[in-house]
Coordinates of C-alpha atoms and ligand atoms in Angstrom, one line a residue:
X1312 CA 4.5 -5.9 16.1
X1313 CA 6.5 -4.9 19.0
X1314 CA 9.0 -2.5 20.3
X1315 CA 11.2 -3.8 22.7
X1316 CA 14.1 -2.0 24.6
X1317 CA 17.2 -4.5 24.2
X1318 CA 18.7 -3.8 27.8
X1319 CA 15.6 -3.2 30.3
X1320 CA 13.4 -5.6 27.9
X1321 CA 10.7 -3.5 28.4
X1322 CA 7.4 -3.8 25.5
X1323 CA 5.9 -1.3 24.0
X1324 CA 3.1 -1.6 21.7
X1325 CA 3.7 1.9 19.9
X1326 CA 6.6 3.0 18.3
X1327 CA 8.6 4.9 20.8
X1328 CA 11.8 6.8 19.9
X1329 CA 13.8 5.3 22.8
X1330 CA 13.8 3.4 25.9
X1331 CA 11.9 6.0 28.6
X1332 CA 15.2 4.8 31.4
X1333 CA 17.7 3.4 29.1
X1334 CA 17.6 6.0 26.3
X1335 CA 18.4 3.5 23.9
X1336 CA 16.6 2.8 20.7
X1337 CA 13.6 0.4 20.4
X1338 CA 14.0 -3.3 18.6
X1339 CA 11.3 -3.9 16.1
X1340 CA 9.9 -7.3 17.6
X1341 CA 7.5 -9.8 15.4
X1342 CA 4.9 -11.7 17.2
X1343 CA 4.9 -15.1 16.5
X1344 CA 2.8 -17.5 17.7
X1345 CA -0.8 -15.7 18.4
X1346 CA -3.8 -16.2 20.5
X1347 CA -7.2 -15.4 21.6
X1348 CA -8.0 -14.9 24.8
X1349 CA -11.4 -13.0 24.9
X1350 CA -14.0 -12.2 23.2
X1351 CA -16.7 -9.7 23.0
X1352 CA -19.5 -9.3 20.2
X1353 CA -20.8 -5.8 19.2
X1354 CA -23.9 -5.8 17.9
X1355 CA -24.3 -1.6 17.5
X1356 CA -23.2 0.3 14.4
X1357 CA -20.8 3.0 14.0
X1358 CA -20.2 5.0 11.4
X1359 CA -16.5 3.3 11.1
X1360 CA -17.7 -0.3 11.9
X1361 CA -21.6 -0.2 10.3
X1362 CA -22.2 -4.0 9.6
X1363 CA -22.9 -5.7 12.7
X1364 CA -22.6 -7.9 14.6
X1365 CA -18.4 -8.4 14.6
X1366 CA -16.2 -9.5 17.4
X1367 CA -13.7 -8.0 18.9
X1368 CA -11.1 -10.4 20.2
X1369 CA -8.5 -9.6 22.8
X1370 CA -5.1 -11.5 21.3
X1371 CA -2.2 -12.8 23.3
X1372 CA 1.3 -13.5 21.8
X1373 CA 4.0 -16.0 23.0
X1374 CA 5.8 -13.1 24.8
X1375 CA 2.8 -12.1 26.6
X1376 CA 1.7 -9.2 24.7
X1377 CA -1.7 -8.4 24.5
X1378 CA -3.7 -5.6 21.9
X1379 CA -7.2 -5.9 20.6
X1380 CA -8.6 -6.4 16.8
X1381 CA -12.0 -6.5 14.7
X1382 CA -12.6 -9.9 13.3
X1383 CA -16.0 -10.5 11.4
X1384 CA -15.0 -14.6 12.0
X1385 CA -16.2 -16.0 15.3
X1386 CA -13.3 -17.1 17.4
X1387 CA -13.3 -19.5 20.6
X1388 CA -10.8 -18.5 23.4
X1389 CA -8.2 -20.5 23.1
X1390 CA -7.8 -20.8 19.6
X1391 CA -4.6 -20.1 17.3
X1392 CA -4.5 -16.6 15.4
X1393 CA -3.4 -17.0 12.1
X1394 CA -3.1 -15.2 8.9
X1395 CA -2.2 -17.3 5.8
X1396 CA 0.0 -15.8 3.3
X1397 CA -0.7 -17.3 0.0
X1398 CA 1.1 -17.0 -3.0
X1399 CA -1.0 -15.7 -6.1
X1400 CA -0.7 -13.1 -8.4
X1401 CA -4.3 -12.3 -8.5
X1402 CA -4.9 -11.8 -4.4
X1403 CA -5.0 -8.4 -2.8
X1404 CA -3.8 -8.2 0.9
X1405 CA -4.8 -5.6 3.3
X1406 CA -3.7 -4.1 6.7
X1407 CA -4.9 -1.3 8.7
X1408 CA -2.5 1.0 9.9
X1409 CA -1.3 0.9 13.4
X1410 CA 1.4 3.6 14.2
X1411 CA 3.6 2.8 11.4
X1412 CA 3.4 2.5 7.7
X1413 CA 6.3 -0.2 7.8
X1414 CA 4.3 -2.5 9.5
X1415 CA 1.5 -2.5 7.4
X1416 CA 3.8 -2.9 4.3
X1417 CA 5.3 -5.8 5.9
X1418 CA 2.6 -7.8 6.5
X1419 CA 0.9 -6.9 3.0
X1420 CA 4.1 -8.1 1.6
X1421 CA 4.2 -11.2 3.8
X1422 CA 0.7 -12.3 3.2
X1423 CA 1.6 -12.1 -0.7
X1424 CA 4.3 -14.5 -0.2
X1425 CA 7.1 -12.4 0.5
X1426 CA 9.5 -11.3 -2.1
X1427 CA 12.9 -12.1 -3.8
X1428 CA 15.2 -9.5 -2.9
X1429 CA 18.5 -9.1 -2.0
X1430 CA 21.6 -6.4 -1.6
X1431 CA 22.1 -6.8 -5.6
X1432 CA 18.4 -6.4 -6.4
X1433 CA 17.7 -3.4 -8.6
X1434 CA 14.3 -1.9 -7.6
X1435 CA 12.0 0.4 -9.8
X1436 CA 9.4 2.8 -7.4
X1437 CA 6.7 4.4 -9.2
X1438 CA 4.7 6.4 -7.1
X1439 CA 1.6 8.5 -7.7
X1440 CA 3.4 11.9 -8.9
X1441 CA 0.4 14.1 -10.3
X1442 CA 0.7 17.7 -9.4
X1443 CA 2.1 19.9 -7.7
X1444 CA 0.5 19.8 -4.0
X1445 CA 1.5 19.9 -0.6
X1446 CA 1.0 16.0 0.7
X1447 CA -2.2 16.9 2.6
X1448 CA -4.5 17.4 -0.3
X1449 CA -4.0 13.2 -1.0
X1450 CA -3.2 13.8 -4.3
X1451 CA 0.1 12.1 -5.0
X1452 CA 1.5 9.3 -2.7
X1453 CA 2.4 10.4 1.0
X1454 CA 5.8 11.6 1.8
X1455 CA 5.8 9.1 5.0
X1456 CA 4.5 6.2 2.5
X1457 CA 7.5 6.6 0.2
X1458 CA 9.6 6.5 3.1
X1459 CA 8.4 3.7 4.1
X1460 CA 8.7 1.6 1.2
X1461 CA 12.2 2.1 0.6
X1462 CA 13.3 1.6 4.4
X1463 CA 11.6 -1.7 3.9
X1464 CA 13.7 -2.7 0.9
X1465 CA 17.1 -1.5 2.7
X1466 CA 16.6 -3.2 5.7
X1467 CA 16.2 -6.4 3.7
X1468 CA 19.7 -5.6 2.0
X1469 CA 18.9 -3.7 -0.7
X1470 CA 21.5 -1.2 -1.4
X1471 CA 20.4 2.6 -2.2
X1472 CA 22.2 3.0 -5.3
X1473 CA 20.3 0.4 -6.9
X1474 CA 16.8 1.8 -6.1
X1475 CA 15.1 4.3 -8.1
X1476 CA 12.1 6.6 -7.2
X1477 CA 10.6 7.4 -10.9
X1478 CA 8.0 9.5 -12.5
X1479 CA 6.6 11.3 -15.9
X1480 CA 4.9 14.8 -16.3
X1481 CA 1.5 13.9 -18.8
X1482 CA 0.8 17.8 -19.0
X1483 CA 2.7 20.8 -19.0
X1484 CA 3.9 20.6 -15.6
X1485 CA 7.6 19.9 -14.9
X1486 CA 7.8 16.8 -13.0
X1487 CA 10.3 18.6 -10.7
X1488 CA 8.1 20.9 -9.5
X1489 CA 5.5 18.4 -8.6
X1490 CA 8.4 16.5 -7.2
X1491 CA 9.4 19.2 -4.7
X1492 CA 6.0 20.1 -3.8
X1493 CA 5.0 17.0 -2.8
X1494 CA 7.5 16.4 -0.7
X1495 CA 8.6 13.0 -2.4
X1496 CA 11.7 14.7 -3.6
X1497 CA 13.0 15.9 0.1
X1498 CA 12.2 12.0 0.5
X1499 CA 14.8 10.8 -2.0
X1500 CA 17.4 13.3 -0.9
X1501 CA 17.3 12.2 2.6
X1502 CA 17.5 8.5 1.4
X1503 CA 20.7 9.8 -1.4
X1504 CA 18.1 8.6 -4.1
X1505 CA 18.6 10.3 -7.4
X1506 CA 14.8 10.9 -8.8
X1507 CA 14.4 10.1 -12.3
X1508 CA 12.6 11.2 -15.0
X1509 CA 10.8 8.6 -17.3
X1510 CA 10.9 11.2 -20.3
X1511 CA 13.9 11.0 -20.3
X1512 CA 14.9 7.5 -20.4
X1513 CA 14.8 5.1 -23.7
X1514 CA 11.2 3.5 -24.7
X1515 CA 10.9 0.0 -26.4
X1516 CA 8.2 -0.4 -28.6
X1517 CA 6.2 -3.5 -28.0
X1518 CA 2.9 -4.0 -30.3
X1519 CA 0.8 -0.7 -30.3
X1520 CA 2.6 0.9 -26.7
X1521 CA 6.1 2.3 -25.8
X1522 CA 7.2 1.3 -22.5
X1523 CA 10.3 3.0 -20.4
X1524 CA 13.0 0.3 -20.6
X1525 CA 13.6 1.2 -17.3
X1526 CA 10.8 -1.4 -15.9
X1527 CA 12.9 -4.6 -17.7
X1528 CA 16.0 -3.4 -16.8
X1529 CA 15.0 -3.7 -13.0
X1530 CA 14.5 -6.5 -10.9
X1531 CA 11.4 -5.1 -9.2
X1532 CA 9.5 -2.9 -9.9
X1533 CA 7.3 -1.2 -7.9
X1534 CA 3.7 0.5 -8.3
X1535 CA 3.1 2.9 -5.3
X1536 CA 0.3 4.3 -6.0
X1537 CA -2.0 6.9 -3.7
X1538 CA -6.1 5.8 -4.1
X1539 CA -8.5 7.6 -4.7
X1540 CA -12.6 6.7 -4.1
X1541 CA -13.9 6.0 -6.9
X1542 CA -11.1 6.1 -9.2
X1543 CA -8.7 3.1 -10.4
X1544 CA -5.4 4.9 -9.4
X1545 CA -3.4 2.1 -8.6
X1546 CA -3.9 0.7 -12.6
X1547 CA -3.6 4.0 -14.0
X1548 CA -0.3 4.5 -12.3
X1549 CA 1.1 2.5 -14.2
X1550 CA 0.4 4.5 -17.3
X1551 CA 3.1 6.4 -16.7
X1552 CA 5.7 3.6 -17.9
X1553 CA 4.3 5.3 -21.3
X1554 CA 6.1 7.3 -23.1
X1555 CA 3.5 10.5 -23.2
X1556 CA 2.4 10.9 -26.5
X1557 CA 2.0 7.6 -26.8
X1558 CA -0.1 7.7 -23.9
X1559 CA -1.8 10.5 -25.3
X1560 CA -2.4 9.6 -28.4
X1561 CA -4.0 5.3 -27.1
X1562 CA -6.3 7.4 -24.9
X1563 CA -7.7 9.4 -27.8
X1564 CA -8.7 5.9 -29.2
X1565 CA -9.3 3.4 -26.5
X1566 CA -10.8 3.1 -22.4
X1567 CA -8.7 2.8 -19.6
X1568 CA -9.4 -0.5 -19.2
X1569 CA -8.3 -1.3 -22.9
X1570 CA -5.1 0.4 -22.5
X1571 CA -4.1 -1.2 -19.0
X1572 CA -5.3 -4.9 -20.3
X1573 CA -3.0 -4.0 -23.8
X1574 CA 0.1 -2.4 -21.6
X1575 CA -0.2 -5.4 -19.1
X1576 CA 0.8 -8.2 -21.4
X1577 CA 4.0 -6.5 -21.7
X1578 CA 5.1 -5.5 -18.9
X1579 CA 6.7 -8.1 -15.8
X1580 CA 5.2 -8.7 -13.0
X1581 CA 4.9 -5.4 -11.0
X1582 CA 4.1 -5.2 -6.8
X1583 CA 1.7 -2.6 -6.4
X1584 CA 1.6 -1.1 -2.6
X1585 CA -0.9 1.4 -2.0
X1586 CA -1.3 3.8 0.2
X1587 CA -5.0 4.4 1.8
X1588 CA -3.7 5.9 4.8
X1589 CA -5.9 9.5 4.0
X1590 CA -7.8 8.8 0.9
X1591 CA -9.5 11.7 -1.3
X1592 CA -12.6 11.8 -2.1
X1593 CA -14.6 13.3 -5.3
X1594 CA -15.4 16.2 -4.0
X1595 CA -11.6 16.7 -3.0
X1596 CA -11.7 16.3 1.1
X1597 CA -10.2 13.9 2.1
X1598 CA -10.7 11.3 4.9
X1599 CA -9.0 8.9 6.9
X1600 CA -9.2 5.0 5.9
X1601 CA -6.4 4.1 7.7
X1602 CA -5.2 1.3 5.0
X1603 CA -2.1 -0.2 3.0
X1604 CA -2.9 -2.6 0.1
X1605 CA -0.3 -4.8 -2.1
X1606 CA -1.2 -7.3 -5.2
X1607 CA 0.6 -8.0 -8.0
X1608 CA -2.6 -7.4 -10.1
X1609 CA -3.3 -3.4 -10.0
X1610 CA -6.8 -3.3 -11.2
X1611 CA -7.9 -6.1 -8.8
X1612 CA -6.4 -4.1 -5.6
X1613 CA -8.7 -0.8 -7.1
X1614 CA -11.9 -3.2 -7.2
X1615 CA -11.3 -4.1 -3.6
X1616 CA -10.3 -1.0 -2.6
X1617 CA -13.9 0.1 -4.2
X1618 CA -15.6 -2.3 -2.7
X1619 CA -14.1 -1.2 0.4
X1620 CA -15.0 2.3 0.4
X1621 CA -18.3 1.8 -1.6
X1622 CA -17.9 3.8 -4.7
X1623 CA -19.6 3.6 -7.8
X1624 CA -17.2 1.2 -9.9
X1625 CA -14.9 3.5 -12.6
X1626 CA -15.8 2.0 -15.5
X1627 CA -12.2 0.1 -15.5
X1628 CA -13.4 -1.9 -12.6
X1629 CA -16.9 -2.8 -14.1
X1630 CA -15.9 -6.2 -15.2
X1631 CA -14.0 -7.1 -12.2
X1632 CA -15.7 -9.4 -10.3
X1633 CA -14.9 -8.7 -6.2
X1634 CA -15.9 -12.6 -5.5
X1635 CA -13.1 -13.6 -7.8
X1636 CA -10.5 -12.1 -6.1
X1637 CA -8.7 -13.8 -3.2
X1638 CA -8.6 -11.2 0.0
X1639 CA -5.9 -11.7 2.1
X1640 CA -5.3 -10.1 6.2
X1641 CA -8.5 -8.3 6.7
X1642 CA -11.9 -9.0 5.5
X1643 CA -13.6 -5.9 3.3
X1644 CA -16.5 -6.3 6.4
X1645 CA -14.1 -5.5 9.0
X1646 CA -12.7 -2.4 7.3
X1647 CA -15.4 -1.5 5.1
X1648 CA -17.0 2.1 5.1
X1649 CA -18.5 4.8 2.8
X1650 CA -15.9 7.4 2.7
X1651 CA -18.0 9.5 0.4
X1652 CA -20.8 10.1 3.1
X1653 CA -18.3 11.5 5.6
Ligands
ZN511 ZN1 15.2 0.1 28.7

């Protein structure tokens, strides 16, 4: 990704506000056609890059533009850069961060397949919405993540009034104070999003579960999860399509893992994006991982998130088997490190 001023033509590779001697605002410019151009093989550990040896290969694209990444594949100079999407529910995609969260969200999203949207699309967003705390604890989704994902959707066409930002209170907690401290709710009223309240909407009863009928009314819907090490966020987030004491009352009788396999079947298919930008840890801090993920199968996007950050698997995630799951973008050796040992 580039940022290109559309009178002087001038590149940047970081998102400036405006042109430095034009003063007019960037374009967002996609690289298309990319190549490598050099190459050099690090064979020392750090604590951010501890398997060895990787490459480092400088890339070119067709405009000229040249940045640096990690790649644990041996390249020849020369050779094509490419990043295949694939389209399977089961994959999990991941991109490091640059400068912008809309970046990494686009090319998550791209490597998936893309998705189906357009200005009549009615779009569900789910984010993590726990507890009342300021966004730097990590404990619900990031402000700037949010923000993110629903510029993304509007500047494929999807129109504002038909996107909702949704969440549930489990405990005593009103949902609107969590909301406000958070942040997400200063989000939705810059965006002229109305937040809504799953406990307050209609549940259907399918089998032994009752679902918001929100999530079949919409065309999307989308999981936006916050992760946590070793936790299965991104599956449990979706617990909160539940209507609470129903939730309450399947958790007194079955796993986590029981109730997300049970709730699955039922509901459509649902993008999860996560955000891993500052992830916290057990013992609360939090560090900086630097990652957005996106599958349409939540508990397969935790066990590679795990794997990632070498946690001891939640029980959820026990069965999961990492070498089933298609990886897509980066490889978990290139962006793999133990966040609990920092
Ligand atoms: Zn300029």
């Amino acid at each position: 990704m580039f940022y290109q001023c559309p009178k002087c033509k001038k590149n940047w590779q970081y998102p400036l506000e405006k042109c430095s001697e034009c003063f007019l605002e960037l374009e967002r410019r996609k690289s298309e056609k990319i190549k490598v151009v050099g190459i050099s093989k690090v064979s020392i550990p750090t604590i951010f890059h501890p398997k060895v040896p990787y490459f480092v290969l400088l890339l070119e694209d067709e405009k000229g533009n040249r940045w640096v990444q990690k790649s644990v594949k041996e390249y020849k100079i020369g050779e094509e850069f490419k990043k295949e999407a694939i389209q399977d529910k089961e994959a999990v995609a991941i991109w490091r961060i640059k400068y912008e969260f809309l970046e990494a969200i686009e090319r998550v999203v791209d490597l998936l397949g893309g998705l189906k949207i357009n200005q009549d699309s009615k779009i569900l967003i789910l984010p993590t919405l726990n507890s009342p705390k300021h966004s730097y604890f990590s404990e619900n989704t990031g402000p700037e993540f949010l923000a993110a994902a629903i510029k993304y959707l509007q500047e494929r066409g999807v129109k504002t009034e038909n996107i909702k930002v949704a969440g549930q209170s489990f405990d005593e907690i009103p949902i609107s104070a969590s909301a406000q401290k958070s942040q997400l709710l200063n989000v939705c009223q810059e965006a002229k999003i109305n937040p809504l309240d799953l406990a307050q909407t209609k549940f259907v009863k399918k089998d032994a579960f009752e679902i918001s009928e929100e999530v079949f009314s919409t065309d999307l819907a989308i999981n936006l999860p916050i992760l946590k090490a070793g936790k299965a966020s991104a599956s449990e987030n979706l617990f909160k399509l539940l209507k609470k004491e129903n939730y309450l009352g399947l958790k007194y009788l079955s796993s986590d893992k029981e109730i997300f396999q049970g709730l699955t079947k039922f509901l459509p298919p649902i993008l999860t994006l996560a955000d891993a930008q500052n992830v916290q840890k057990r013992d609360k801090f939090v560090a900086y991982l630097g990652l957005v993920f996106a599958s349409f199968n939540a508990l397969n996007l935790d066990r590679v998130f795990a794997e990632i950050t070498m946690a001891e698997l939640p029980e959820a995630l026990k069965s999961a088997k990492i070498e089933n799951i298609p990886i897509l973008g980066r490889k978990v050796e290139e962006v793999q490190f133990n966040l609990e040992k920092q």
